[in-house]
Amino acid sequence: MNRRLATVCVWLAGVVLALTASTAHAEDYLLGAQDEISITVYLHPELERVTSIDANGNVTFPPVGEVKAAGLTPRQLGDRLAERLSTFLRQTTAVTVGVRQYVSRSVFVSGAVARPGRYGFERLPGVIEAIGQAGGALPGADLSRVQIVRVEGESRRTLTADVARTMRDGVLTGLPELKVGDTIVIPSGFGADPFAAPGAGSAVLGQVAKPGLYPVGDGIDLWNLLAIAGGLTGSGDLSNVRVLTREGDGMTAVRVDLKNVLTRGTRTPYKVREGDVVFVPTTTASGFGRAISGFGTVLGITRDVFQIVVLADILKDNKVSN
């Protein structure tokens, strides 16, 4: 097994394990302050509501009033609310509590990413997954000097993570583990690392878990790039992956059949270079125009085509200006 294929296997295994862990531990999540939850009462739609747990760990739910929620699982809180409701209703009922936003387990992502901000998770992710959740690193990001700022009591500590090396080598164990409240800062760099050089970016759009802009250095295998973007969604069409490459003043679309690779067990590497746009269509689309939309409406088609053209132009401008 060559090095690139081993890297892809590591990334895909990480994605599968993350999804499995999320499902296995969904009911084990302990609610915390600021989490946004939904409350549904069987046969009583008038009692349904969306609310947040306050700073003291309580939730207010009419008609029972204030109830302690922090430290309980969603199921335990539902049972507690059902017990309290039994004094107001003529018969017992079931209460279902769902978590809409995991604010109590959140980290901040800032700097050279597509969508900086605060992100909550059921289970704290790794550094790379958190960056991907923020839309991926922008062209020019220096992934060799990613900083993790951590507040411990009255002191502040800064850790440095070489994400570029991890992405290059496929070794996931060398990055620091995130803690609640950490701030991930992705600095901009100019020539600090060839893997994160200015303009060395490729856009991954369509049916992938984490669409966004990703650094590709002097080129990266398509399998690797899709794995970094979180892999395909359940609607992704492996047989019609498109790579848009700029040639002169125009764009050339190349179709790559990755399904055939999995079916026949052969693997022909396709290298994605800076400025390329990778698009994964839906399995229900028959033509390229409909594949781009994935929505079946003129508005959807216009929006996605516009997005691809704009991103391609941005990547081109970044490349030329540097």
PDB file of C-alpha atoms in Angstrom:
ATOM      1  CA  MET A   1       0.000   0.000   0.000  1.00  0.00           C
ATOM      2  CA  ASN A   2       1.615   3.267  -1.076  1.00  0.00           C
ATOM      3  CA  ARG A   3       1.859   6.324   1.121  1.00  0.00           C
ATOM      4  CA  ARG A   4      -0.949   8.308  -0.500  1.00  0.00           C
ATOM      5  CA  LEU A   5      -3.406   5.402  -0.292  1.00  0.00           C
ATOM      6  CA  ALA A   6      -2.473   4.885   3.359  1.00  0.00           C
ATOM      7  CA  THR A   7      -3.160   8.559   4.008  1.00  0.00           C
ATOM      8  CA  VAL A   8      -6.602   8.277   2.417  1.00  0.00           C
ATOM      9  CA  CYS A   9      -7.400   5.213   4.531  1.00  0.00           C
ATOM     10  CA  VAL A  10      -6.420   7.064   7.709  1.00  0.00           C
ATOM     11  CA  TRP A  11      -8.625  10.010   6.847  1.00  0.00           C
ATOM     12  CA  LEU A  12     -11.627   7.893   5.811  1.00  0.00           C
ATOM     13  CA  ALA A  13     -11.278   5.759   8.927  1.00  0.00           C
ATOM     14  CA  GLY A  14     -11.278   8.911  11.023  1.00  0.00           C
ATOM     15  CA  VAL A  15     -14.485  10.116   9.386  1.00  0.00           C
ATOM     16  CA  VAL A  16     -16.212   6.749   9.874  1.00  0.00           C
ATOM     17  CA  LEU A  17     -15.115   6.530  13.505  1.00  0.00           C
ATOM     18  CA  ALA A  18     -16.321  10.063  14.183  1.00  0.00           C
ATOM     19  CA  LEU A  19     -19.747   9.303  12.738  1.00  0.00           C
ATOM     20  CA  THR A  20     -19.976   6.037  14.669  1.00  0.00           C
ATOM     21  CA  ALA A  21     -18.952   7.680  17.923  1.00  0.00           C
ATOM     22  CA  SER A  22     -21.496  10.452  17.404  1.00  0.00           C
ATOM     23  CA  THR A  23     -24.310   7.936  17.030  1.00  0.00           C
ATOM     24  CA  ALA A  24     -23.158   5.705  19.880  1.00  0.00           C
ATOM     25  CA  HIS A  25     -22.847   8.549  22.375  1.00  0.00           C
ATOM     26  CA  ALA A  26     -25.820  10.696  21.310  1.00  0.00           C
ATOM     27  CA  GLU A  27     -27.791   9.719  24.404  1.00  0.00           C
ATOM     28  CA  ASP A  28     -24.782  10.170  26.730  1.00  0.00           C
ATOM     29  CA  TYR A  29     -24.411  13.901  26.132  1.00  0.00           C
ATOM     30  CA  LEU A  30     -24.674  15.904  29.349  1.00  0.00           C
ATOM     31  CA  LEU A  31     -26.548  19.150  28.940  1.00  0.00           C
ATOM     32  CA  GLY A  32     -24.840  22.371  29.949  1.00  0.00           C
ATOM     33  CA  ALA A  33     -25.414  26.091  30.291  1.00  0.00           C
ATOM     34  CA  GLN A  34     -26.405  27.925  27.081  1.00  0.00           C
ATOM     35  CA  ASP A  35     -27.298  24.731  25.206  1.00  0.00           C
ATOM     36  CA  GLU A  36     -30.348  25.263  23.011  1.00  0.00           C
ATOM     37  CA  ILE A  37     -32.893  22.462  23.340  1.00  0.00           C
ATOM     38  CA  SER A  38     -36.274  21.514  21.901  1.00  0.00           C
ATOM     39  CA  ILE A  39     -39.016  20.064  24.110  1.00  0.00           C
ATOM     40  CA  THR A  40     -41.817  17.960  22.633  1.00  0.00           C
ATOM     41  CA  VAL A  41     -44.736  16.625  24.677  1.00  0.00           C
ATOM     42  CA  TYR A  42     -46.662  13.674  23.291  1.00  0.00           C
ATOM     43  CA  LEU A  43     -50.278  14.579  22.422  1.00  0.00           C
ATOM     44  CA  HIS A  44     -49.753  18.136  23.663  1.00  0.00           C
ATOM     45  CA  PRO A  45     -48.366  20.238  20.794  1.00  0.00           C
ATOM     46  CA  GLU A  46     -49.327  23.429  22.656  1.00  0.00           C
ATOM     47  CA  LEU A  47     -46.511  22.692  25.136  1.00  0.00           C
ATOM     48  CA  GLU A  48     -43.774  22.279  22.540  1.00  0.00           C
ATOM     49  CA  ARG A  49     -41.037  24.877  22.637  1.00  0.00           C
ATOM     50  CA  VAL A  50     -37.421  25.719  21.883  1.00  0.00           C
ATOM     51  CA  THR A  51     -35.474  27.235  24.748  1.00  0.00           C
ATOM     52  CA  SER A  52     -31.983  27.623  26.163  1.00  0.00           C
ATOM     53  CA  ILE A  53     -30.496  26.487  29.454  1.00  0.00           C
ATOM     54  CA  ASP A  54     -29.579  29.528  31.527  1.00  0.00           C
ATOM     55  CA  ALA A  55     -26.216  30.339  33.115  1.00  0.00           C
ATOM     56  CA  ASN A  56     -27.273  28.561  36.318  1.00  0.00           C
ATOM     57  CA  GLY A  57     -28.035  25.356  34.445  1.00  0.00           C
ATOM     58  CA  ASN A  58     -31.828  25.670  34.665  1.00  0.00           C
ATOM     59  CA  VAL A  59     -34.527  25.599  32.009  1.00  0.00           C
ATOM     60  CA  THR A  60     -37.907  27.276  32.350  1.00  0.00           C
ATOM     61  CA  PHE A  61     -40.785  25.178  31.013  1.00  0.00           C
ATOM     62  CA  PRO A  62     -44.389  26.261  31.544  1.00  0.00           C
ATOM     63  CA  PRO A  63     -46.405  25.135  33.360  1.00  0.00           C
ATOM     64  CA  VAL A  64     -43.908  23.346  35.619  1.00  0.00           C
ATOM     65  CA  GLY A  65     -41.592  26.339  36.004  1.00  0.00           C
ATOM     66  CA  GLU A  66     -37.842  26.162  36.500  1.00  0.00           C
ATOM     67  CA  VAL A  67     -36.138  22.762  36.277  1.00  0.00           C
ATOM     68  CA  LYS A  68     -32.469  21.848  36.712  1.00  0.00           C
ATOM     69  CA  ALA A  69     -31.115  20.650  33.363  1.00  0.00           C
ATOM     70  CA  ALA A  70     -27.314  20.931  33.456  1.00  0.00           C
ATOM     71  CA  GLY A  71     -25.604  17.627  34.132  1.00  0.00           C
ATOM     72  CA  LEU A  72     -28.527  15.568  32.826  1.00  0.00           C
ATOM     73  CA  THR A  73     -28.781  13.703  29.537  1.00  0.00           C
ATOM     74  CA  PRO A  74     -31.612  14.780  27.196  1.00  0.00           C
ATOM     75  CA  ARG A  75     -33.508  11.601  28.126  1.00  0.00           C
ATOM     76  CA  GLN A  76     -33.119  12.236  31.852  1.00  0.00           C
ATOM     77  CA  LEU A  77     -34.385  15.791  31.472  1.00  0.00           C
ATOM     78  CA  GLY A  78     -37.337  14.522  29.444  1.00  0.00           C
ATOM     79  CA  ASP A  79     -38.218  12.035  32.203  1.00  0.00           C
ATOM     80  CA  ARG A  80     -37.944  14.779  34.832  1.00  0.00           C
ATOM     81  CA  LEU A  81     -40.220  17.107  32.884  1.00  0.00           C
ATOM     82  CA  ALA A  82     -42.733  14.299  32.318  1.00  0.00           C
ATOM     83  CA  GLU A  83     -42.806  13.618  36.048  1.00  0.00           C
ATOM     84  CA  ARG A  84     -43.429  17.290  36.821  1.00  0.00           C
ATOM     85  CA  LEU A  85     -46.116  17.511  34.139  1.00  0.00           C
ATOM     86  CA  SER A  86     -48.034  14.612  35.662  1.00  0.00           C
ATOM     87  CA  THR A  87     -49.346  16.966  38.367  1.00  0.00           C
ATOM     88  CA  PHE A  88     -50.858  19.248  35.710  1.00  0.00           C
ATOM     89  CA  LEU A  89     -52.160  16.708  33.178  1.00  0.00           C
ATOM     90  CA  ARG A  90     -54.865  14.113  33.690  1.00  0.00           C
ATOM     91  CA  GLN A  91     -52.672  11.347  32.342  1.00  0.00           C
ATOM     92  CA  THR A  92     -48.983  10.628  32.095  1.00  0.00           C
ATOM     93  CA  THR A  93     -47.232  11.559  28.905  1.00  0.00           C
ATOM     94  CA  ALA A  94     -43.806  11.277  27.278  1.00  0.00           C
ATOM     95  CA  VAL A  95     -41.488  14.251  26.914  1.00  0.00           C
ATOM     96  CA  THR A  96     -38.726  14.235  24.306  1.00  0.00           C
ATOM     97  CA  VAL A  97     -35.785  16.599  24.625  1.00  0.00           C
ATOM     98  CA  GLY A  98     -33.482  17.241  21.663  1.00  0.00           C
ATOM     99  CA  VAL A  99     -30.326  19.324  21.455  1.00  0.00           C
ATOM    100  CA  ARG A 100     -30.390  21.944  18.722  1.00  0.00           C
ATOM    101  CA  GLN A 101     -27.083  23.646  19.519  1.00  0.00           C
ATOM    102  CA  TYR A 102     -24.267  22.244  21.660  1.00  0.00           C
ATOM    103  CA  VAL A 103     -23.171  25.630  22.979  1.00  0.00           C
ATOM    104  CA  SER A 104     -21.758  24.359  26.277  1.00  0.00           C
ATOM    105  CA  ARG A 105     -19.173  22.326  24.353  1.00  0.00           C
ATOM    106  CA  SER A 106     -17.949  24.866  21.871  1.00  0.00           C
ATOM    107  CA  VAL A 107     -14.711  26.213  20.495  1.00  0.00           C
ATOM    108  CA  PHE A 108     -13.906  29.368  18.565  1.00  0.00           C
ATOM    109  CA  VAL A 109     -12.248  29.343  15.144  1.00  0.00           C
ATOM    110  CA  SER A 110     -10.738  32.582  13.869  1.00  0.00           C
ATOM    111  CA  GLY A 111      -8.238  33.862  11.370  1.00  0.00           C
ATOM    112  CA  ALA A 112      -7.823  32.650   7.799  1.00  0.00           C
ATOM    113  CA  VAL A 113     -10.898  30.412   7.547  1.00  0.00           C
ATOM    114  CA  ALA A 114     -14.007  30.715   5.395  1.00  0.00           C
ATOM    115  CA  ARG A 115     -16.496  31.071   8.275  1.00  0.00           C
ATOM    116  CA  PRO A 116     -14.862  32.212  11.537  1.00  0.00           C
ATOM    117  CA  GLY A 117     -17.040  31.959  14.617  1.00  0.00           C
ATOM    118  CA  ARG A 118     -18.177  29.822  17.527  1.00  0.00           C
ATOM    119  CA  TYR A 119     -18.966  26.147  16.893  1.00  0.00           C
ATOM    120  CA  GLY A 120     -20.610  23.710  19.279  1.00  0.00           C
ATOM    121  CA  PHE A 121     -20.199  19.946  19.206  1.00  0.00           C
ATOM    122  CA  GLU A 122     -21.766  16.943  20.856  1.00  0.00           C
ATOM    123  CA  ARG A 123     -18.250  15.568  21.264  1.00  0.00           C
ATOM    124  CA  LEU A 124     -15.264  17.880  20.968  1.00  0.00           C
ATOM    125  CA  PRO A 125     -13.584  17.232  17.610  1.00  0.00           C
ATOM    126  CA  GLY A 126      -9.970  17.306  16.558  1.00  0.00           C
ATOM    127  CA  VAL A 127      -8.273  20.468  15.350  1.00  0.00           C
ATOM    128  CA  ILE A 128      -8.663  19.592  11.657  1.00  0.00           C
ATOM    129  CA  GLU A 129     -12.362  18.786  11.995  1.00  0.00           C
ATOM    130  CA  ALA A 130     -12.966  22.094  13.791  1.00  0.00           C
ATOM    131  CA  ILE A 131     -11.208  23.998  10.994  1.00  0.00           C
ATOM    132  CA  GLY A 132     -13.292  22.101   8.450  1.00  0.00           C
ATOM    133  CA  GLN A 133     -16.478  23.004  10.329  1.00  0.00           C
ATOM    134  CA  ALA A 134     -15.502  26.657   9.850  1.00  0.00           C
ATOM    135  CA  GLY A 135     -15.414  26.146   6.084  1.00  0.00           C
ATOM    136  CA  GLY A 136     -11.767  25.190   5.774  1.00  0.00           C
ATOM    137  CA  ALA A 137      -8.622  27.292   5.592  1.00  0.00           C
ATOM    138  CA  LEU A 138      -8.456  30.112   3.076  1.00  0.00           C
ATOM    139  CA  PRO A 139      -5.732  30.350   0.430  1.00  0.00           C
ATOM    140  CA  GLY A 140      -2.685  31.877   2.066  1.00  0.00           C
ATOM    141  CA  ALA A 141      -3.376  30.340   5.476  1.00  0.00           C
ATOM    142  CA  ASP A 142      -0.276  29.155   7.294  1.00  0.00           C
ATOM    143  CA  LEU A 143      -1.352  25.746   8.575  1.00  0.00           C
ATOM    144  CA  SER A 144       2.111  25.037   9.935  1.00  0.00           C
ATOM    145  CA  ARG A 145       1.588  27.575  12.745  1.00  0.00           C
ATOM    146  CA  VAL A 146      -1.993  27.055  13.892  1.00  0.00           C
ATOM    147  CA  GLN A 147      -2.414  28.403  17.419  1.00  0.00           C
ATOM    148  CA  ILE A 148      -4.722  27.047  20.101  1.00  0.00           C
ATOM    149  CA  VAL A 149      -5.370  29.643  22.788  1.00  0.00           C
ATOM    150  CA  ARG A 150      -6.567  28.126  26.070  1.00  0.00           C
ATOM    151  CA  VAL A 151      -7.705  29.953  29.202  1.00  0.00           C
ATOM    152  CA  GLU A 152      -6.930  28.093  32.422  1.00  0.00           C
ATOM    153  CA  GLY A 153      -8.174  29.992  35.445  1.00  0.00           C
ATOM    154  CA  GLU A 154      -6.660  33.450  35.264  1.00  0.00           C
ATOM    155  CA  SER A 155      -3.839  32.411  32.943  1.00  0.00           C
ATOM    156  CA  ARG A 156      -3.740  31.942  29.199  1.00  0.00           C
ATOM    157  CA  ARG A 157      -1.714  29.348  27.357  1.00  0.00           C
ATOM    158  CA  THR A 158      -0.986  29.115  23.634  1.00  0.00           C
ATOM    159  CA  LEU A 159      -0.241  25.816  21.898  1.00  0.00           C
ATOM    160  CA  THR A 160       1.130  25.564  18.361  1.00  0.00           C
ATOM    161  CA  ALA A 161      -0.048  22.828  15.997  1.00  0.00           C
ATOM    162  CA  ASP A 162       1.557  21.914  12.664  1.00  0.00           C
ATOM    163  CA  VAL A 163      -1.627  20.989  10.802  1.00  0.00           C
ATOM    164  CA  ALA A 164       0.141  21.204   7.437  1.00  0.00           C
ATOM    165  CA  ARG A 165       2.493  18.374   8.391  1.00  0.00           C
ATOM    166  CA  THR A 166      -0.373  16.272   9.697  1.00  0.00           C
ATOM    167  CA  MET A 167      -2.315  16.704   6.444  1.00  0.00           C
ATOM    168  CA  ARG A 168       0.785  15.895   4.455  1.00  0.00           C
ATOM    169  CA  ASP A 169       1.846  12.799   6.396  1.00  0.00           C
ATOM    170  CA  GLY A 170      -1.559  11.487   7.490  1.00  0.00           C
ATOM    171  CA  VAL A 171      -0.422  11.138  11.123  1.00  0.00           C
ATOM    172  CA  LEU A 172      -3.339  12.297  13.279  1.00  0.00           C
ATOM    173  CA  THR A 173      -1.867  11.689  16.731  1.00  0.00           C
ATOM    174  CA  GLY A 174       0.483  14.667  16.906  1.00  0.00           C
ATOM    175  CA  LEU A 175      -2.100  17.431  17.284  1.00  0.00           C
ATOM    176  CA  PRO A 176      -3.234  18.778  20.680  1.00  0.00           C
ATOM    177  CA  GLU A 177      -6.663  17.709  21.938  1.00  0.00           C
ATOM    178  CA  LEU A 178      -9.186  20.513  22.091  1.00  0.00           C
ATOM    179  CA  LYS A 179     -10.915  21.594  25.294  1.00  0.00           C
ATOM    180  CA  VAL A 180     -14.139  23.517  25.807  1.00  0.00           C
ATOM    181  CA  GLY A 181     -13.608  27.235  25.211  1.00  0.00           C
ATOM    182  CA  ASP A 182     -10.410  26.874  23.164  1.00  0.00           C
ATOM    183  CA  THR A 183      -9.792  29.400  20.402  1.00  0.00           C
ATOM    184  CA  ILE A 184      -8.173  28.104  17.211  1.00  0.00           C
ATOM    185  CA  VAL A 185      -6.317  30.826  15.324  1.00  0.00           C
ATOM    186  CA  ILE A 186      -5.212  30.150  11.736  1.00  0.00           C
ATOM    187  CA  PRO A 187      -2.654  32.812  10.748  1.00  0.00           C
ATOM    188  CA  SER A 188      -1.987  34.067   7.255  1.00  0.00           C
ATOM    189  CA  GLY A 189       1.470  33.304   5.959  1.00  0.00           C
ATOM    190  CA  PHE A 190       3.520  34.081   2.939  1.00  0.00           C
ATOM    191  CA  GLY A 191       5.865  31.256   2.071  1.00  0.00           C
ATOM    192  CA  ALA A 192       6.044  29.900   5.635  1.00  0.00           C
ATOM    193  CA  ASP A 193       5.184  26.446   4.415  1.00  0.00           C
ATOM    194  CA  PRO A 194       4.908  25.173   0.820  1.00  0.00           C
ATOM    195  CA  PHE A 195       1.753  23.270   1.730  1.00  0.00           C
ATOM    196  CA  ALA A 196       0.041  26.490   2.795  1.00  0.00           C
ATOM    197  CA  ALA A 197       1.558  28.943   0.351  1.00  0.00           C
ATOM    198  CA  PRO A 198      -0.449  31.969  -0.747  1.00  0.00           C
ATOM    199  CA  GLY A 199      -3.075  31.010  -3.317  1.00  0.00           C
ATOM    200  CA  ALA A 200      -2.511  27.293  -2.793  1.00  0.00           C
ATOM    201  CA  GLY A 201      -6.205  26.623  -2.412  1.00  0.00           C
ATOM    202  CA  SER A 202      -8.875  24.507  -4.013  1.00  0.00           C
ATOM    203  CA  ALA A 203     -12.623  24.779  -3.450  1.00  0.00           C
ATOM    204  CA  VAL A 204     -14.615  21.630  -2.617  1.00  0.00           C
ATOM    205  CA  LEU A 205     -18.358  22.091  -3.157  1.00  0.00           C
ATOM    206  CA  GLY A 206     -21.524  20.039  -3.417  1.00  0.00           C
ATOM    207  CA  GLN A 207     -22.302  16.830  -1.552  1.00  0.00           C
ATOM    208  CA  VAL A 208     -19.387  16.726   0.890  1.00  0.00           C
ATOM    209  CA  ALA A 209     -19.553  16.933   4.671  1.00  0.00           C
ATOM    210  CA  LYS A 210     -17.468  20.113   4.961  1.00  0.00           C
ATOM    211  CA  PRO A 211     -17.498  22.228   1.781  1.00  0.00           C
ATOM    212  CA  GLY A 212     -14.982  25.044   1.703  1.00  0.00           C
ATOM    213  CA  LEU A 213     -11.527  26.142   0.587  1.00  0.00           C
ATOM    214  CA  TYR A 214      -8.588  23.868   1.325  1.00  0.00           C
ATOM    215  CA  PRO A 215      -4.825  24.312   0.781  1.00  0.00           C
ATOM    216  CA  VAL A 216      -3.368  21.916  -1.770  1.00  0.00           C
ATOM    217  CA  GLY A 217       0.238  23.063  -2.032  1.00  0.00           C
ATOM    218  CA  ASP A 218       1.813  21.863  -5.255  1.00  0.00           C
ATOM    219  CA  GLY A 219      -1.028  19.384  -5.755  1.00  0.00           C
ATOM    220  CA  ILE A 220      -2.985  16.803  -3.803  1.00  0.00           C
ATOM    221  CA  ASP A 221      -4.684  13.573  -4.818  1.00  0.00           C
ATOM    222  CA  LEU A 222      -8.455  13.889  -5.283  1.00  0.00           C
ATOM    223  CA  TRP A 223      -9.105  11.079  -2.760  1.00  0.00           C
ATOM    224  CA  ASN A 224      -7.073  12.921  -0.124  1.00  0.00           C
ATOM    225  CA  LEU A 225      -8.849  16.213  -0.735  1.00  0.00           C
ATOM    226  CA  LEU A 226     -12.323  14.655  -0.473  1.00  0.00           C
ATOM    227  CA  ALA A 227     -11.302  12.901   2.732  1.00  0.00           C
ATOM    228  CA  ILE A 228     -10.051  16.180   4.216  1.00  0.00           C
ATOM    229  CA  ALA A 229     -13.413  17.732   3.287  1.00  0.00           C
ATOM    230  CA  GLY A 230     -15.123  15.119   5.459  1.00  0.00           C
ATOM    231  CA  GLY A 231     -16.005  12.656   2.710  1.00  0.00           C
ATOM    232  CA  LEU A 232     -19.189  12.488   0.656  1.00  0.00           C
ATOM    233  CA  THR A 233     -22.681  12.831   2.069  1.00  0.00           C
ATOM    234  CA  GLY A 234     -25.237  10.083   1.546  1.00  0.00           C
ATOM    235  CA  SER A 235     -26.418  11.897  -1.590  1.00  0.00           C
ATOM    236  CA  GLY A 236     -22.981  12.288  -3.173  1.00  0.00           C
ATOM    237  CA  ASP A 237     -22.466  10.752  -6.627  1.00  0.00           C
ATOM    238  CA  LEU A 238     -19.061   9.089  -6.704  1.00  0.00           C
ATOM    239  CA  SER A 239     -19.381   8.312 -10.399  1.00  0.00           C
ATOM    240  CA  ASN A 240     -19.723  11.938 -11.511  1.00  0.00           C
ATOM    241  CA  VAL A 241     -17.242  13.970  -9.505  1.00  0.00           C
ATOM    242  CA  ARG A 242     -16.302  17.072 -11.474  1.00  0.00           C
ATOM    243  CA  VAL A 243     -13.028  18.961 -11.332  1.00  0.00           C
ATOM    244  CA  LEU A 244     -13.104  22.433 -12.862  1.00  0.00           C
ATOM    245  CA  THR A 245      -9.674  23.557 -14.004  1.00  0.00           C
ATOM    246  CA  ARG A 246      -8.918  27.000 -15.352  1.00  0.00           C
ATOM    247  CA  GLU A 247      -7.177  27.050 -18.714  1.00  0.00           C
ATOM    248  CA  GLY A 248      -6.418  30.499 -20.032  1.00  0.00           C
ATOM    249  CA  ASP A 249      -9.591  32.549 -19.805  1.00  0.00           C
ATOM    250  CA  GLY A 250     -11.926  29.561 -19.586  1.00  0.00           C
ATOM    251  CA  MET A 251     -12.764  26.612 -17.363  1.00  0.00           C
ATOM    252  CA  THR A 252     -12.472  22.945 -18.291  1.00  0.00           C
ATOM    253  CA  ALA A 253     -14.638  20.393 -16.486  1.00  0.00           C
ATOM    254  CA  VAL A 254     -13.148  16.925 -16.006  1.00  0.00           C
ATOM    255  CA  ARG A 255     -15.381  14.020 -14.920  1.00  0.00           C
ATOM    256  CA  VAL A 256     -13.788  11.547 -12.501  1.00  0.00           C
ATOM    257  CA  ASP A 257     -15.518   8.210 -11.843  1.00  0.00           C
ATOM    258  CA  LEU A 258     -14.504   7.289  -8.294  1.00  0.00           C
ATOM    259  CA  LYS A 259     -17.267   4.674  -8.046  1.00  0.00           C
ATOM    260  CA  ASN A 260     -15.527   2.660 -10.739  1.00  0.00           C
ATOM    261  CA  VAL A 261     -12.373   2.788  -8.646  1.00  0.00           C
ATOM    262  CA  LEU A 262     -14.179   1.263  -5.664  1.00  0.00           C
ATOM    263  CA  THR A 263     -16.019  -1.314  -7.793  1.00  0.00           C
ATOM    264  CA  ARG A 264     -13.044  -2.604  -9.756  1.00  0.00           C
ATOM    265  CA  GLY A 265     -10.388  -2.054  -7.133  1.00  0.00           C
ATOM    266  CA  THR A 266      -8.220   0.028  -9.437  1.00  0.00           C
ATOM    267  CA  ARG A 267      -6.984   3.452  -8.494  1.00  0.00           C
ATOM    268  CA  THR A 268      -5.872   6.051 -10.994  1.00  0.00           C
ATOM    269  CA  PRO A 269      -4.623   9.085  -9.095  1.00  0.00           C
ATOM    270  CA  TYR A 270      -6.015  12.458 -10.112  1.00  0.00           C
ATOM    271  CA  LYS A 271      -4.088  15.431  -8.812  1.00  0.00           C
ATOM    272  CA  VAL A 272      -6.028  18.550  -7.813  1.00  0.00           C
ATOM    273  CA  ARG A 273      -4.018  21.739  -8.138  1.00  0.00           C
ATOM    274  CA  GLU A 274      -4.391  25.236  -6.755  1.00  0.00           C
ATOM    275  CA  GLY A 275      -7.255  27.130  -8.358  1.00  0.00           C
ATOM    276  CA  ASP A 276      -9.223  23.963  -9.185  1.00  0.00           C
ATOM    277  CA  VAL A 277     -12.827  23.591  -8.075  1.00  0.00           C
ATOM    278  CA  VAL A 278     -14.055  20.116  -7.090  1.00  0.00           C
ATOM    279  CA  PHE A 279     -17.809  19.582  -7.267  1.00  0.00           C
ATOM    280  CA  VAL A 280     -19.647  16.456  -6.043  1.00  0.00           C
ATOM    281  CA  PRO A 281     -23.192  16.288  -7.510  1.00  0.00           C
ATOM    282  CA  THR A 282     -26.193  14.462  -6.107  1.00  0.00           C
ATOM    283  CA  THR A 283     -26.966  10.905  -7.186  1.00  0.00           C
ATOM    284  CA  THR A 284     -30.401  11.945  -8.466  1.00  0.00           C
ATOM    285  CA  ALA A 285     -29.050  14.391 -11.041  1.00  0.00           C
ATOM    286  CA  SER A 286     -28.812  13.179 -14.640  1.00  0.00           C
ATOM    287  CA  GLY A 287     -27.187  16.133 -16.387  1.00  0.00           C
ATOM    288  CA  PHE A 288     -24.310  18.339 -15.353  1.00  0.00           C
ATOM    289  CA  GLY A 289     -26.565  21.373 -15.029  1.00  0.00           C
ATOM    290  CA  ARG A 290     -28.912  19.509 -12.697  1.00  0.00           C
ATOM    291  CA  ALA A 291     -25.976  17.934 -10.929  1.00  0.00           C
ATOM    292  CA  ILE A 292     -24.651  21.352 -10.075  1.00  0.00           C
ATOM    293  CA  SER A 293     -27.931  22.469  -8.580  1.00  0.00           C
ATOM    294  CA  GLY A 294     -28.939  19.504  -6.485  1.00  0.00           C
ATOM    295  CA  PHE A 295     -32.111  21.424  -5.715  1.00  0.00           C
ATOM    296  CA  GLY A 296     -34.236  21.052  -8.860  1.00  0.00           C
ATOM    297  CA  THR A 297     -34.996  24.766  -9.079  1.00  0.00           C
ATOM    298  CA  VAL A 298     -33.712  27.532 -11.288  1.00  0.00           C
ATOM    299  CA  LEU A 299     -32.723  29.518  -8.214  1.00  0.00           C
ATOM    300  CA  GLY A 300     -30.612  26.629  -6.925  1.00  0.00           C
ATOM    301  CA  ILE A 301     -28.851  26.179 -10.248  1.00  0.00           C
ATOM    302  CA  THR A 302     -28.102  29.880 -10.509  1.00  0.00           C
ATOM    303  CA  ARG A 303     -26.783  30.040  -6.970  1.00  0.00           C
ATOM    304  CA  ASP A 304     -24.416  27.075  -7.236  1.00  0.00           C
ATOM    305  CA  VAL A 305     -23.083  27.987 -10.681  1.00  0.00           C
ATOM    306  CA  PHE A 306     -22.495  31.527  -9.443  1.00  0.00           C
ATOM    307  CA  GLN A 307     -20.708  30.136  -6.381  1.00  0.00           C
ATOM    308  CA  ILE A 308     -18.384  28.000  -8.495  1.00  0.00           C
ATOM    309  CA  VAL A 309     -17.523  30.855 -10.875  1.00  0.00           C
ATOM    310  CA  VAL A 310     -16.924  33.332  -8.058  1.00  0.00           C
ATOM    311  CA  LEU A 311     -14.728  30.913  -6.107  1.00  0.00           C
ATOM    312  CA  ALA A 312     -12.741  30.114  -9.218  1.00  0.00           C
ATOM    313  CA  ASP A 313     -12.213  33.819  -9.859  1.00  0.00           C
ATOM    314  CA  ILE A 314     -11.142  34.371  -6.246  1.00  0.00           C
ATOM    315  CA  LEU A 315      -8.626  31.562  -6.483  1.00  0.00           C
ATOM    316  CA  LYS A 316      -7.315  32.928  -9.770  1.00  0.00           C
ATOM    317  CA  ASP A 317      -6.959  36.452  -8.344  1.00  0.00           C
ATOM    318  CA  ASN A 318      -5.109  35.135  -5.304  1.00  0.00           C
ATOM    319  CA  LYS A 319      -2.758  33.203  -7.490  1.00  0.00           C
ATOM    320  CA  VAL A 320      -2.031  36.057  -9.868  1.00  0.00           C
ATOM    321  CA  SER A 321      -1.611  38.669  -7.151  1.00  0.00           C
ATOM    322  CA  ASN A 322       1.027  36.622  -5.432  1.00  0.00           C
TER     323      ASN A 322
END
